[in-house]
Structure formats: structure tokens, C-alpha cells
């Protein structure tokens, strides 16, 4: 029986979680195709630095700049031209919320961007348009896939999806994907957060917490940059300066994925203050790397980390500082949580994630 052909639409891939998802998906399907024949649809600049060996690639050339032109053209392509491109395949998999409402083959869509549905932080023409397109396409897909039950519950509150067309497939994590094992060289203790400085990440609360920690030499290191909201990065820098913390907050910019593990391992704690996440992949990375975890108390983080993290009310900087102090005050309890976290993270493998995804493909094709 010939392998079923799956077209993976990755035209939305940029940086951060979206790109790391595709990187890990490609690695796993290179290892085992599971009876499918995968083709990756992407633009030339998206393919730079991406290992696509063992996977067919279909290239689409879209304007690289400006972003205001590229996004509508990309969406127009996905709505109109993508169905025509998909007809030579048996299934179309769209990895970021938007999928064509009409296609000649079954469609599976990954729902992963809560800012489209909960627009408390980014309300504007872009998010409203993406919401309208998601609401048009996702209910007509054969399956909508969510990385967590919390994400499914949140998004289904704003988009009508049939219960029998919803699947929860958690992401995975693999220490091998980091490629290094050393600690980040540092003469000072630091809290680490690899995240784009965007409003829903709640980085302001993390910066403010430095006023209240016991160790006045403790720093905050933030790895990532925002394509969507560079103005917020400047606001965070101004906040740190206004609080007299400018020399204790480091904005590292984009970090090579292969080096992130070292930053986790060198940190006093990984702090995830986010207010809105569908999964929060850095949480799993930190758990596997052995970094103590301090996280905002939101449903998705409880779902992933359970009792292996210390939680704080998301907007309470003093409570965050108290949890950080607790990490250092009781090393024995911290190490027990770290050990449980490693064990729990090991259950979230990319092999299991892609097995689950391919099981959804099988159901869609039936």
C-alpha cells in the first residue's frame, strides 16, 4: 500500500514556539515516517538553518518585507492557492490556527495561538482578521488539534467545534535536541526566561519582583525578541531603568536553540510568568534540564508541571519573589521537585507527540 501523502503547511513559521515545533516535528518524522510521506511547504527564508533531510520540500516565494504586506499575502495564499496545491496529497496539516475552509483533501489544523481568541493583550486589525479566518476554517477541518486540554477549553469558548473533531496532542521535549550540556558561564546568579518580550508574557511582573528578592545580586536574563511588538521591549527596558534595576535585567536577544539548555542549567530558577499560553514549551525544557521552576498559576501550567513547580498569582511580584527565595532557602525540597519534574517531563516525548498526531491523521483519512 503506497504511503499516504501529508502536506505540512509551515508558511506561518517564524521564531519561537512555532519554529521549534516544526524543528521537532521534522526530526521525529525523519526518524519514522509512520507510513506517511511528508512534504513541508515553506518559503526560502524559513528554510534557512532548518534540517529538512529526508523530507520533501515545496517552496513558496512570498515577499520577505515589509511584514504588513507579507502577512495578508500569506493568508490570501493559504485561503485561495493552498487548496489547489494540496490536491496532489491525501491530507493537509496546517500548523498555526489558519486553514482553508474548502479543500479537496481532509484538513487537520493545530490551534496554538491564544492571542487570536483572547485579545486582551493584542486587539487590532491583525488579530481580528486572524480570528475571523480561524472561525471560518477550523470548524470545517476534519480535526482541530490542541496541545493541552486547557487550550482546548479556552479556544472552544470562542469557536464552535464539534466534540468528535477535537483532539488533544501534547507537545514533546528531547534533551538530545539541545545538543550541549554545559552550564551558561556566569559570575552572578540569575533567573532565566526564554520568551519573546510580548505583553501576555507578563515580563514586567518578573522585573518588578527583583525589588523584593532577598539576594540583591540576583539578575533576570530574558532570551528572545519580538517581531510583533518591539515597542514593548523598549517599555520593559524603561521599566527596569525606572525601578533602578537596569543593571540587573539582561535582554539577551534571540538565543540559538542548541545553546538554550546551558542557560536553563545555569539558572537559579526558570521563571514563567505568562498570563496566556496554549502549552508553554519552555516549561518542559526547563523541567528536563533540571532547572527549578517558578510559574504563574494558570491552568495550562498546572496541567503540564503539576506539583513539580512553585506557583504564584500571575500579577503579584512580591509573591513571585517569595517563591524564588523559597527555591534557594530549601535546597532539599527544591531538588525533590527537580527530580519529579525530570521524571514528569520524560513522559512528554516527541515520539509520543508525533504518534498521537499521526493517529489523528489516520482518523481524519478514515
C-alpha positions as a Markdown table, in Angstrom:
| # | Residue | x | y | z |
|---|---|---|---|---|
| 1 | Unk | 0.0 | 0.0 | 0.0 |
| 2 | Unk | 1.6 | 3.4 | -1.0 |
| 3 | Unk | 2.3 | 5.8 | 1.8 |
| 4 | Unk | -0.3 | 8.5 | 2.4 |
| 5 | Unk | 0.9 | 11.9 | 1.4 |
| 6 | Unk | 0.7 | 14.7 | 4.0 |
| 7 | Unk | 1.3 | 18.3 | 3.1 |
| 8 | Unk | 2.6 | 20.3 | 6.2 |
| 9 | Unk | 1.8 | 24.0 | 5.7 |
| 10 | Unk | 4.5 | 25.8 | 7.7 |
| 11 | Unk | 4.2 | 29.2 | 6.0 |
| 12 | Unk | 3.3 | 30.8 | 9.4 |
| 13 | Unk | 6.6 | 29.6 | 10.9 |
| 14 | Unk | 8.8 | 32.5 | 12.2 |
| 15 | Unk | 10.6 | 32.2 | 15.5 |
| 16 | Unk | 10.0 | 31.0 | 19.0 |
| 17 | Unk | 7.5 | 28.2 | 19.6 |
| 18 | Unk | 6.2 | 28.0 | 16.1 |
| 19 | Unk | 9.6 | 27.3 | 14.6 |
| 20 | Unk | 10.7 | 24.9 | 17.4 |
| 21 | Unk | 7.5 | 22.9 | 16.9 |
| 22 | Unk | 8.4 | 22.4 | 13.2 |
| 23 | Unk | 12.0 | 21.6 | 14.0 |
| 24 | Unk | 11.0 | 18.9 | 16.4 |
| 25 | Unk | 8.3 | 17.6 | 14.1 |
| 26 | Unk | 10.8 | 17.3 | 11.3 |
| 27 | Unk | 13.3 | 15.5 | 13.5 |
| 28 | Unk | 10.7 | 12.9 | 14.5 |
| 29 | Unk | 9.3 | 12.2 | 11.1 |
| 30 | Unk | 12.8 | 11.8 | 9.7 |
| 31 | Unk | 13.3 | 9.1 | 12.3 |
| 32 | Unk | 10.0 | 7.3 | 11.4 |
| 33 | Unk | 7.5 | 8.3 | 8.7 |
| 34 | Unk | 4.8 | 6.0 | 10.3 |
| 35 | Unk | 3.5 | 5.1 | 6.9 |
| 36 | Unk | 3.2 | 8.7 | 5.6 |
| 37 | Unk | 5.0 | 10.7 | 3.0 |
| 38 | Unk | 5.5 | 14.2 | 4.3 |
| 39 | Unk | 6.1 | 17.4 | 2.3 |
| 40 | Unk | 7.0 | 20.6 | 4.0 |
| 41 | Unk | 5.5 | 23.8 | 2.5 |
| 42 | Unk | 7.7 | 26.8 | 3.4 |
| 43 | Unk | 9.4 | 29.9 | 2.0 |
| 44 | Unk | 13.1 | 30.1 | 1.2 |
| 45 | Unk | 13.9 | 32.3 | 4.3 |
| 46 | Unk | 12.0 | 30.0 | 6.6 |
| 47 | Unk | 14.1 | 27.0 | 5.4 |
| 48 | Unk | 17.4 | 28.7 | 6.3 |
| 49 | Unk | 19.1 | 26.7 | 9.1 |
| 50 | Unk | 16.3 | 24.1 | 9.0 |
| 51 | Unk | 17.3 | 20.4 | 8.6 |
| 52 | Unk | 14.9 | 19.1 | 6.0 |
| 53 | Unk | 16.9 | 16.0 | 5.2 |
| 54 | Unk | 14.6 | 13.0 | 4.5 |
| 55 | Unk | 11.6 | 15.2 | 4.0 |
| 56 | Unk | 10.3 | 16.6 | 0.7 |
| 57 | Unk | 10.2 | 20.4 | 0.5 |
| 58 | Unk | 7.7 | 22.5 | -1.5 |
| 59 | Unk | 8.9 | 26.1 | -1.8 |
| 60 | Unk | 6.6 | 29.1 | -1.9 |
| 61 | Unk | 8.1 | 32.6 | -2.5 |
| 62 | Unk | 6.4 | 35.4 | -0.6 |
| 63 | Unk | 7.6 | 38.9 | -0.1 |
| 64 | Unk | 10.1 | 38.9 | 2.8 |
| 65 | Unk | 9.4 | 42.5 | 3.8 |
| 66 | Unk | 7.6 | 44.5 | 4.9 |
| 67 | Unk | 5.7 | 42.4 | 7.3 |
| 68 | Unk | 2.5 | 44.4 | 6.8 |
| 69 | Unk | 2.5 | 43.2 | 3.2 |
| 70 | Unk | 3.8 | 39.7 | 3.8 |
| 71 | Unk | 1.1 | 38.6 | 6.3 |
| 72 | Unk | -2.0 | 39.4 | 4.2 |
| 73 | Unk | -0.4 | 37.8 | 1.1 |
| 74 | Unk | 0.5 | 34.7 | 3.1 |
| 75 | Unk | -3.1 | 34.4 | 4.4 |
| 76 | Unk | -4.5 | 35.0 | 0.9 |
| 77 | Unk | -2.3 | 32.3 | -0.4 |
| 78 | Unk | -3.4 | 29.9 | 2.4 |
| 79 | Unk | -7.1 | 30.6 | 1.7 |
| 80 | Unk | -7.0 | 30.5 | -2.1 |
| 81 | Unk | -3.9 | 28.9 | -3.5 |
| 82 | Unk | -3.1 | 26.3 | -0.8 |
| 83 | Unk | -6.2 | 24.1 | -1.5 |
| 84 | Unk | -5.0 | 23.9 | -5.2 |
| 85 | Unk | -1.5 | 22.9 | -4.0 |
| 86 | Unk | -3.0 | 20.3 | -1.6 |
| 87 | Unk | -4.9 | 18.3 | -4.2 |
| 88 | Unk | -1.8 | 16.1 | -5.0 |
| 89 | Unk | -1.7 | 15.0 | -1.4 |
| 90 | Unk | -4.0 | 12.9 | 0.8 |
| 91 | Unk | -4.2 | 15.3 | 3.8 |
| 92 | Unk | -3.3 | 18.9 | 4.6 |
| 93 | Unk | -1.9 | 19.7 | 8.0 |
| 94 | Unk | -1.8 | 23.4 | 9.0 |
| 95 | Unk | 0.4 | 24.1 | 12.0 |
| 96 | Unk | -0.9 | 27.5 | 13.1 |
| 97 | Unk | -4.7 | 28.1 | 13.5 |
| 98 | Unk | -5.5 | 29.2 | 10.0 |
| 99 | Unk | -6.6 | 26.7 | 7.4 |
| 100 | Unk | -8.7 | 26.9 | 4.2 |
| 101 | Unk | -12.4 | 26.4 | 4.7 |
| 102 | Unk | -12.7 | 24.4 | 1.5 |
| 103 | Unk | -10.1 | 21.9 | 0.3 |
| 104 | Unk | -10.0 | 18.8 | -1.9 |
| 105 | Unk | -8.5 | 16.7 | 0.9 |
| 106 | Unk | -9.1 | 16.3 | 4.6 |
| 107 | Unk | -7.6 | 19.1 | 6.7 |
| 108 | Unk | -6.1 | 18.9 | 10.2 |
| 109 | Unk | -5.3 | 22.2 | 11.9 |
| 110 | Unk | -3.2 | 22.9 | 15.0 |
| 111 | Unk | -4.7 | 25.5 | 17.3 |
| 112 | Unk | -1.8 | 27.1 | 19.1 |
| 113 | Unk | -2.1 | 30.9 | 19.4 |
| 114 | Unk | -4.4 | 32.1 | 22.2 |
| 115 | Unk | -3.8 | 35.7 | 21.4 |
| 116 | Unk | -6.1 | 35.3 | 18.3 |
| 117 | Unk | -9.0 | 34.2 | 20.5 |
| 118 | Unk | -8.3 | 36.1 | 23.8 |
| 119 | Unk | -7.4 | 39.6 | 22.6 |
| 120 | Unk | -6.8 | 41.3 | 26.0 |
| 121 | Unk | -3.2 | 41.9 | 25.0 |
| 122 | Unk | -3.3 | 42.4 | 21.2 |
| 123 | Unk | -6.5 | 43.8 | 19.9 |
| 124 | Unk | -6.1 | 45.1 | 16.4 |
| 125 | Unk | -6.8 | 44.5 | 12.7 |
| 126 | Unk | -4.3 | 41.7 | 12.6 |
| 127 | Unk | -5.7 | 39.6 | 15.5 |
| 128 | Unk | -9.3 | 40.3 | 14.5 |
| 129 | Unk | -8.6 | 39.2 | 10.9 |
| 130 | Unk | -6.9 | 36.0 | 12.1 |
| 131 | Unk | -9.7 | 35.3 | 14.4 |
| 132 | Unk | -12.3 | 35.6 | 11.6 |
| 133 | Unk | -10.2 | 33.3 | 9.4 |
| 134 | Unk | -9.8 | 30.7 | 12.2 |
| 135 | Unk | -13.5 | 30.8 | 12.9 |
| 136 | Unk | -14.2 | 30.3 | 9.2 |
| 137 | Unk | -11.7 | 27.5 | 8.7 |
| 138 | Unk | -11.3 | 25.4 | 11.9 |
| 139 | Unk | -14.9 | 24.3 | 12.2 |
| 140 | Unk | -14.7 | 22.9 | 8.7 |
| 141 | Unk | -11.5 | 21.0 | 9.3 |
| 142 | Unk | -11.6 | 17.2 | 9.8 |
| 143 | Unk | -9.8 | 17.7 | 13.1 |
| 144 | Unk | -8.7 | 20.6 | 15.3 |
| 145 | Unk | -5.6 | 19.6 | 17.4 |
| 146 | Unk | -4.8 | 21.3 | 20.7 |
| 147 | Unk | -1.5 | 20.9 | 22.6 |
| 148 | Unk | -3.3 | 20.9 | 26.0 |
| 149 | Unk | -6.8 | 20.4 | 27.5 |
| 150 | Unk | -6.6 | 23.9 | 28.9 |
| 151 | Unk | -6.1 | 25.3 | 25.4 |
| 152 | Unk | -9.0 | 23.3 | 24.0 |
| 153 | Unk | -11.3 | 24.6 | 26.8 |
| 154 | Unk | -10.2 | 28.2 | 26.2 |
| 155 | Unk | -10.4 | 28.3 | 22.4 |
| 156 | Unk | -13.7 | 26.3 | 22.2 |
| 157 | Unk | -15.3 | 29.0 | 24.2 |
| 158 | Unk | -15.0 | 31.3 | 21.2 |
| 159 | Unk | -15.0 | 29.0 | 18.2 |
| 160 | Unk | -17.7 | 26.3 | 17.6 |
| 161 | Unk | -16.0 | 23.0 | 17.2 |
| 162 | Unk | -17.7 | 19.6 | 17.3 |
| 163 | Unk | -16.6 | 17.4 | 20.2 |
| 164 | Unk | -15.8 | 14.5 | 17.9 |
| 165 | Unk | -13.5 | 16.7 | 15.8 |
| 166 | Unk | -11.3 | 17.8 | 18.7 |
| 167 | Unk | -8.0 | 16.1 | 19.7 |
| 168 | Unk | -5.5 | 17.0 | 22.4 |
| 169 | Unk | -2.0 | 16.1 | 21.5 |
| 170 | Unk | 0.7 | 17.4 | 23.9 |
| 171 | Unk | 4.0 | 18.6 | 22.6 |
| 172 | Unk | 7.2 | 16.8 | 23.5 |
| 173 | Unk | 10.7 | 17.5 | 24.6 |
| 174 | Unk | 14.0 | 15.9 | 23.9 |
| 175 | Unk | 17.3 | 16.7 | 25.6 |
| 176 | Unk | 19.1 | 15.5 | 22.5 |
| 177 | Unk | 17.7 | 18.4 | 20.6 |
| 178 | Unk | 19.6 | 20.9 | 22.7 |
| 179 | Unk | 23.0 | 19.5 | 21.6 |
| 180 | Unk | 25.0 | 20.8 | 24.6 |
| 181 | Unk | 25.2 | 20.0 | 28.2 |
| 182 | Unk | 27.4 | 22.6 | 29.8 |
| 183 | Unk | 26.1 | 25.4 | 32.1 |
| 184 | Unk | 26.0 | 29.0 | 30.8 |
| 185 | Unk | 29.1 | 30.8 | 32.2 |
| 186 | Unk | 28.0 | 33.4 | 34.8 |
| 187 | Unk | 29.6 | 35.0 | 37.8 |
| 188 | Unk | 26.2 | 36.2 | 39.1 |
| 189 | Unk | 23.0 | 34.3 | 40.0 |
| 190 | Unk | 20.2 | 34.8 | 37.5 |
| 191 | Unk | 16.6 | 33.9 | 36.8 |
| 192 | Unk | 16.0 | 32.7 | 33.2 |
| 193 | Unk | 13.1 | 33.2 | 30.8 |
| 194 | Unk | 13.4 | 32.3 | 27.1 |
| 195 | Unk | 10.5 | 34.2 | 25.6 |
| 196 | Unk | 9.7 | 37.0 | 23.1 |
| 197 | Unk | 9.1 | 40.2 | 25.1 |
| 198 | Unk | 5.4 | 40.4 | 24.4 |
| 199 | Unk | 2.6 | 41.7 | 26.7 |
| 200 | Unk | 1.0 | 38.4 | 27.5 |
| 201 | Unk | 4.4 | 37.0 | 28.8 |
| 202 | Unk | 4.0 | 39.3 | 31.8 |
| 203 | Unk | 7.7 | 40.1 | 32.0 |
| 204 | Unk | 7.0 | 43.3 | 33.8 |
| 205 | Unk | 6.0 | 41.3 | 36.9 |
| 206 | Unk | 9.2 | 39.3 | 36.7 |
| 207 | Unk | 11.3 | 42.5 | 36.5 |
| 208 | Unk | 9.3 | 44.1 | 39.4 |
| 209 | Unk | 10.0 | 41.0 | 41.5 |
| 210 | Unk | 13.7 | 41.9 | 41.7 |
| 211 | Unk | 12.8 | 44.7 | 44.1 |
| 212 | Unk | 11.7 | 42.1 | 46.6 |
| 213 | Unk | 14.0 | 39.1 | 46.4 |
| 214 | Unk | 16.4 | 38.6 | 49.3 |
| 215 | Unk | 19.6 | 38.4 | 47.1 |
| 216 | Unk | 20.2 | 41.9 | 45.6 |
| 217 | Unk | 22.8 | 40.5 | 43.2 |
| 218 | Unk | 20.2 | 38.3 | 41.5 |
| 219 | Unk | 19.6 | 39.2 | 37.9 |
| 220 | Unk | 16.9 | 38.4 | 35.3 |
| 221 | Unk | 18.0 | 37.1 | 31.9 |
| 222 | Unk | 15.5 | 37.2 | 29.0 |
| 223 | Unk | 16.2 | 35.4 | 25.8 |
| 224 | Unk | 14.1 | 36.3 | 22.8 |
| 225 | Unk | 12.9 | 39.2 | 20.6 |
| 226 | Unk | 9.5 | 40.2 | 19.4 |
| 227 | Unk | 8.6 | 40.7 | 15.7 |
| 228 | Unk | 5.1 | 41.7 | 16.7 |
| 229 | Unk | 5.7 | 44.2 | 19.5 |
| 230 | Unk | 9.2 | 45.8 | 19.6 |
| 231 | Unk | 7.7 | 48.8 | 21.4 |
| 232 | Unk | 7.0 | 46.6 | 24.4 |
| 233 | Unk | 10.7 | 45.6 | 24.6 |
| 234 | Unk | 11.5 | 49.3 | 25.0 |
| 235 | Unk | 8.8 | 49.7 | 27.6 |
| 236 | Unk | 10.4 | 46.8 | 29.6 |
| 237 | Unk | 13.8 | 48.4 | 29.4 |
| 238 | Unk | 12.4 | 51.7 | 30.6 |
| 239 | Unk | 10.6 | 49.9 | 33.5 |
| 240 | Unk | 13.9 | 48.3 | 34.6 |
| 241 | Unk | 15.7 | 51.7 | 34.5 |
| 242 | Unk | 12.9 | 53.5 | 36.3 |
| 243 | Unk | 13.0 | 50.9 | 39.1 |
| 244 | Unk | 16.8 | 51.2 | 39.4 |
| 245 | Unk | 17.2 | 47.7 | 38.1 |
| 246 | Unk | 18.7 | 48.4 | 34.7 |
| 247 | Unk | 22.0 | 46.7 | 35.6 |
| 248 | Unk | 20.2 | 43.6 | 36.9 |
| 249 | Unk | 18.0 | 42.9 | 33.8 |
| 250 | Unk | 19.6 | 41.5 | 30.7 |
| 251 | Unk | 17.9 | 41.3 | 27.3 |
| 252 | Unk | 19.9 | 38.6 | 25.5 |
| 253 | Unk | 18.0 | 38.8 | 22.2 |
| 254 | Unk | 17.4 | 35.6 | 20.2 |
| 255 | Unk | 19.3 | 32.6 | 21.5 |
| 256 | Unk | 20.4 | 29.7 | 19.3 |
| 257 | Unk | 18.2 | 26.7 | 20.3 |
| 258 | Unk | 21.2 | 24.5 | 20.7 |
| 259 | Unk | 22.5 | 26.7 | 23.5 |
| 260 | Unk | 19.3 | 27.2 | 25.5 |
| 261 | Unk | 19.9 | 24.1 | 27.7 |
| 262 | Unk | 23.0 | 25.7 | 29.1 |
| 263 | Unk | 21.1 | 28.8 | 30.2 |
| 264 | Unk | 18.5 | 26.6 | 31.9 |
| 265 | Unk | 21.1 | 24.6 | 33.7 |
| 266 | Unk | 23.0 | 27.7 | 35.0 |
| 267 | Unk | 19.9 | 29.5 | 36.3 |
| 268 | Unk | 18.8 | 29.8 | 40.0 |
| 269 | Unk | 15.3 | 29.1 | 38.6 |
| 270 | Unk | 13.4 | 29.2 | 35.4 |
| 271 | Unk | 10.5 | 31.7 | 35.9 |
| 272 | Unk | 7.5 | 31.6 | 33.6 |
| 273 | Unk | 5.2 | 34.5 | 34.5 |
| 274 | Unk | 3.0 | 34.2 | 31.4 |
| 275 | Unk | -0.7 | 35.1 | 31.5 |
| 276 | Unk | -1.7 | 33.3 | 28.4 |
| 277 | Unk | -0.3 | 30.0 | 26.9 |
| 278 | Unk | -1.7 | 27.1 | 25.0 |
| 279 | Unk | 1.2 | 24.9 | 26.3 |
| 280 | Unk | 4.4 | 26.7 | 27.2 |
| 281 | Unk | 7.1 | 24.6 | 25.7 |
| 282 | Unk | 9.9 | 26.2 | 27.7 |
| 283 | Unk | 8.3 | 24.8 | 30.8 |
| 284 | Unk | 9.0 | 21.3 | 29.7 |
| 285 | Unk | 12.5 | 22.2 | 28.6 |
| 286 | Unk | 13.3 | 23.6 | 32.0 |
| 287 | Unk | 11.9 | 20.6 | 33.7 |
| 288 | Unk | 14.0 | 18.2 | 31.7 |
| 289 | Unk | 17.1 | 20.4 | 32.1 |
| 290 | Unk | 16.9 | 20.3 | 35.8 |
| 291 | Unk | 16.1 | 24.0 | 36.5 |
| 292 | Unk | 13.8 | 24.7 | 39.4 |
| 293 | Unk | 10.5 | 26.0 | 38.0 |
| 294 | Unk | 8.6 | 29.0 | 39.3 |
| 295 | Unk | 5.4 | 29.6 | 37.3 |
| 296 | Unk | 2.3 | 31.7 | 37.2 |
| 297 | Unk | -0.7 | 29.9 | 38.5 |
| 298 | Unk | -2.7 | 29.3 | 35.3 |
| 299 | Unk | -4.5 | 26.1 | 34.3 |
| 300 | Unk | -2.1 | 25.0 | 31.5 |
| 301 | Unk | 0.9 | 25.2 | 33.7 |
| 302 | Unk | -0.8 | 23.1 | 36.4 |
| 303 | Unk | -1.7 | 20.6 | 33.6 |
| 304 | Unk | 1.9 | 20.3 | 32.5 |
| 305 | Unk | 4.0 | 20.7 | 35.6 |
| 306 | Unk | 1.5 | 19.5 | 38.3 |
| 307 | Unk | 3.3 | 19.6 | 41.7 |
| 308 | Unk | 6.8 | 20.0 | 40.3 |
| 309 | Unk | 6.7 | 23.8 | 40.2 |
| 310 | Unk | 6.2 | 26.6 | 42.7 |
| 311 | Unk | 3.3 | 28.8 | 41.6 |
| 312 | Unk | 2.4 | 32.4 | 42.2 |
| 313 | Unk | -0.6 | 34.7 | 41.5 |
| 314 | Unk | 0.3 | 35.9 | 38.0 |
| 315 | Unk | 0.4 | 39.7 | 38.7 |
| 316 | Unk | 1.9 | 39.5 | 42.2 |
| 317 | Unk | 5.5 | 40.5 | 42.1 |
| 318 | Unk | 6.0 | 40.0 | 45.8 |
| 319 | Unk | 4.6 | 36.5 | 45.7 |
| 320 | Unk | 6.9 | 35.7 | 42.8 |
| 321 | Unk | 9.9 | 37.0 | 44.8 |
| 322 | Unk | 8.9 | 34.8 | 47.7 |
| 323 | Unk | 8.8 | 31.7 | 45.6 |
| 324 | Unk | 12.2 | 32.5 | 44.2 |
| 325 | Unk | 13.5 | 32.9 | 47.8 |
| 326 | Unk | 11.9 | 29.6 | 48.7 |
| 327 | Unk | 13.8 | 27.8 | 45.9 |
| 328 | Unk | 17.1 | 28.9 | 47.5 |
| 329 | Unk | 16.0 | 28.6 | 51.1 |
| 330 | Unk | 15.3 | 24.9 | 51.0 |
| 331 | Unk | 17.7 | 23.1 | 48.6 |
| 332 | Unk | 16.5 | 19.7 | 49.6 |
| 333 | Unk | 12.8 | 20.4 | 48.8 |
| 334 | Unk | 13.9 | 22.1 | 45.6 |
| 335 | Unk | 15.9 | 19.0 | 44.5 |
| 336 | Unk | 13.0 | 16.8 | 45.1 |
| 337 | Unk | 10.8 | 18.9 | 42.9 |
| 338 | Unk | 13.5 | 19.0 | 40.2 |
| 339 | Unk | 13.7 | 15.2 | 40.3 |
| 340 | Unk | 10.0 | 14.8 | 40.0 |
| 341 | Unk | 10.0 | 17.4 | 37.2 |
| 342 | Unk | 12.6 | 15.4 | 35.2 |
| 343 | Unk | 10.5 | 12.2 | 35.6 |
| 344 | Unk | 7.3 | 14.0 | 34.5 |
| 345 | Unk | 9.0 | 15.7 | 31.5 |
| 346 | Unk | 10.3 | 12.4 | 30.3 |
| 347 | Unk | 6.6 | 11.4 | 29.7 |
| 348 | Unk | 6.3 | 14.2 | 27.1 |
| 349 | Unk | 8.4 | 12.8 | 24.3 |
| 350 | Unk | 8.3 | 14.0 | 20.7 |
| 351 | Unk | 7.9 | 10.4 | 19.7 |
| 352 | Unk | 4.7 | 10.2 | 21.7 |
| 353 | Unk | 3.5 | 13.5 | 20.4 |
| 354 | Unk | 4.0 | 12.6 | 16.7 |
| 355 | Unk | 2.5 | 9.2 | 17.3 |
| 356 | Unk | -0.6 | 11.0 | 18.6 |
| 357 | Unk | -0.6 | 13.4 | 15.7 |
| 358 | Unk | -0.4 | 10.6 | 13.2 |
| 359 | Unk | -3.2 | 8.8 | 14.9 |
| 360 | Unk | -5.3 | 11.9 | 14.3 |
| 361 | Unk | -4.2 | 11.8 | 10.6 |
| 362 | Unk | -5.4 | 8.1 | 10.4 |
| 363 | Unk | -8.8 | 9.1 | 11.9 |
| 364 | Unk | -9.1 | 12.0 | 9.5 |
| 365 | Unk | -8.3 | 9.8 | 6.5 |
| 366 | Unk | -10.9 | 7.3 | 7.6 |
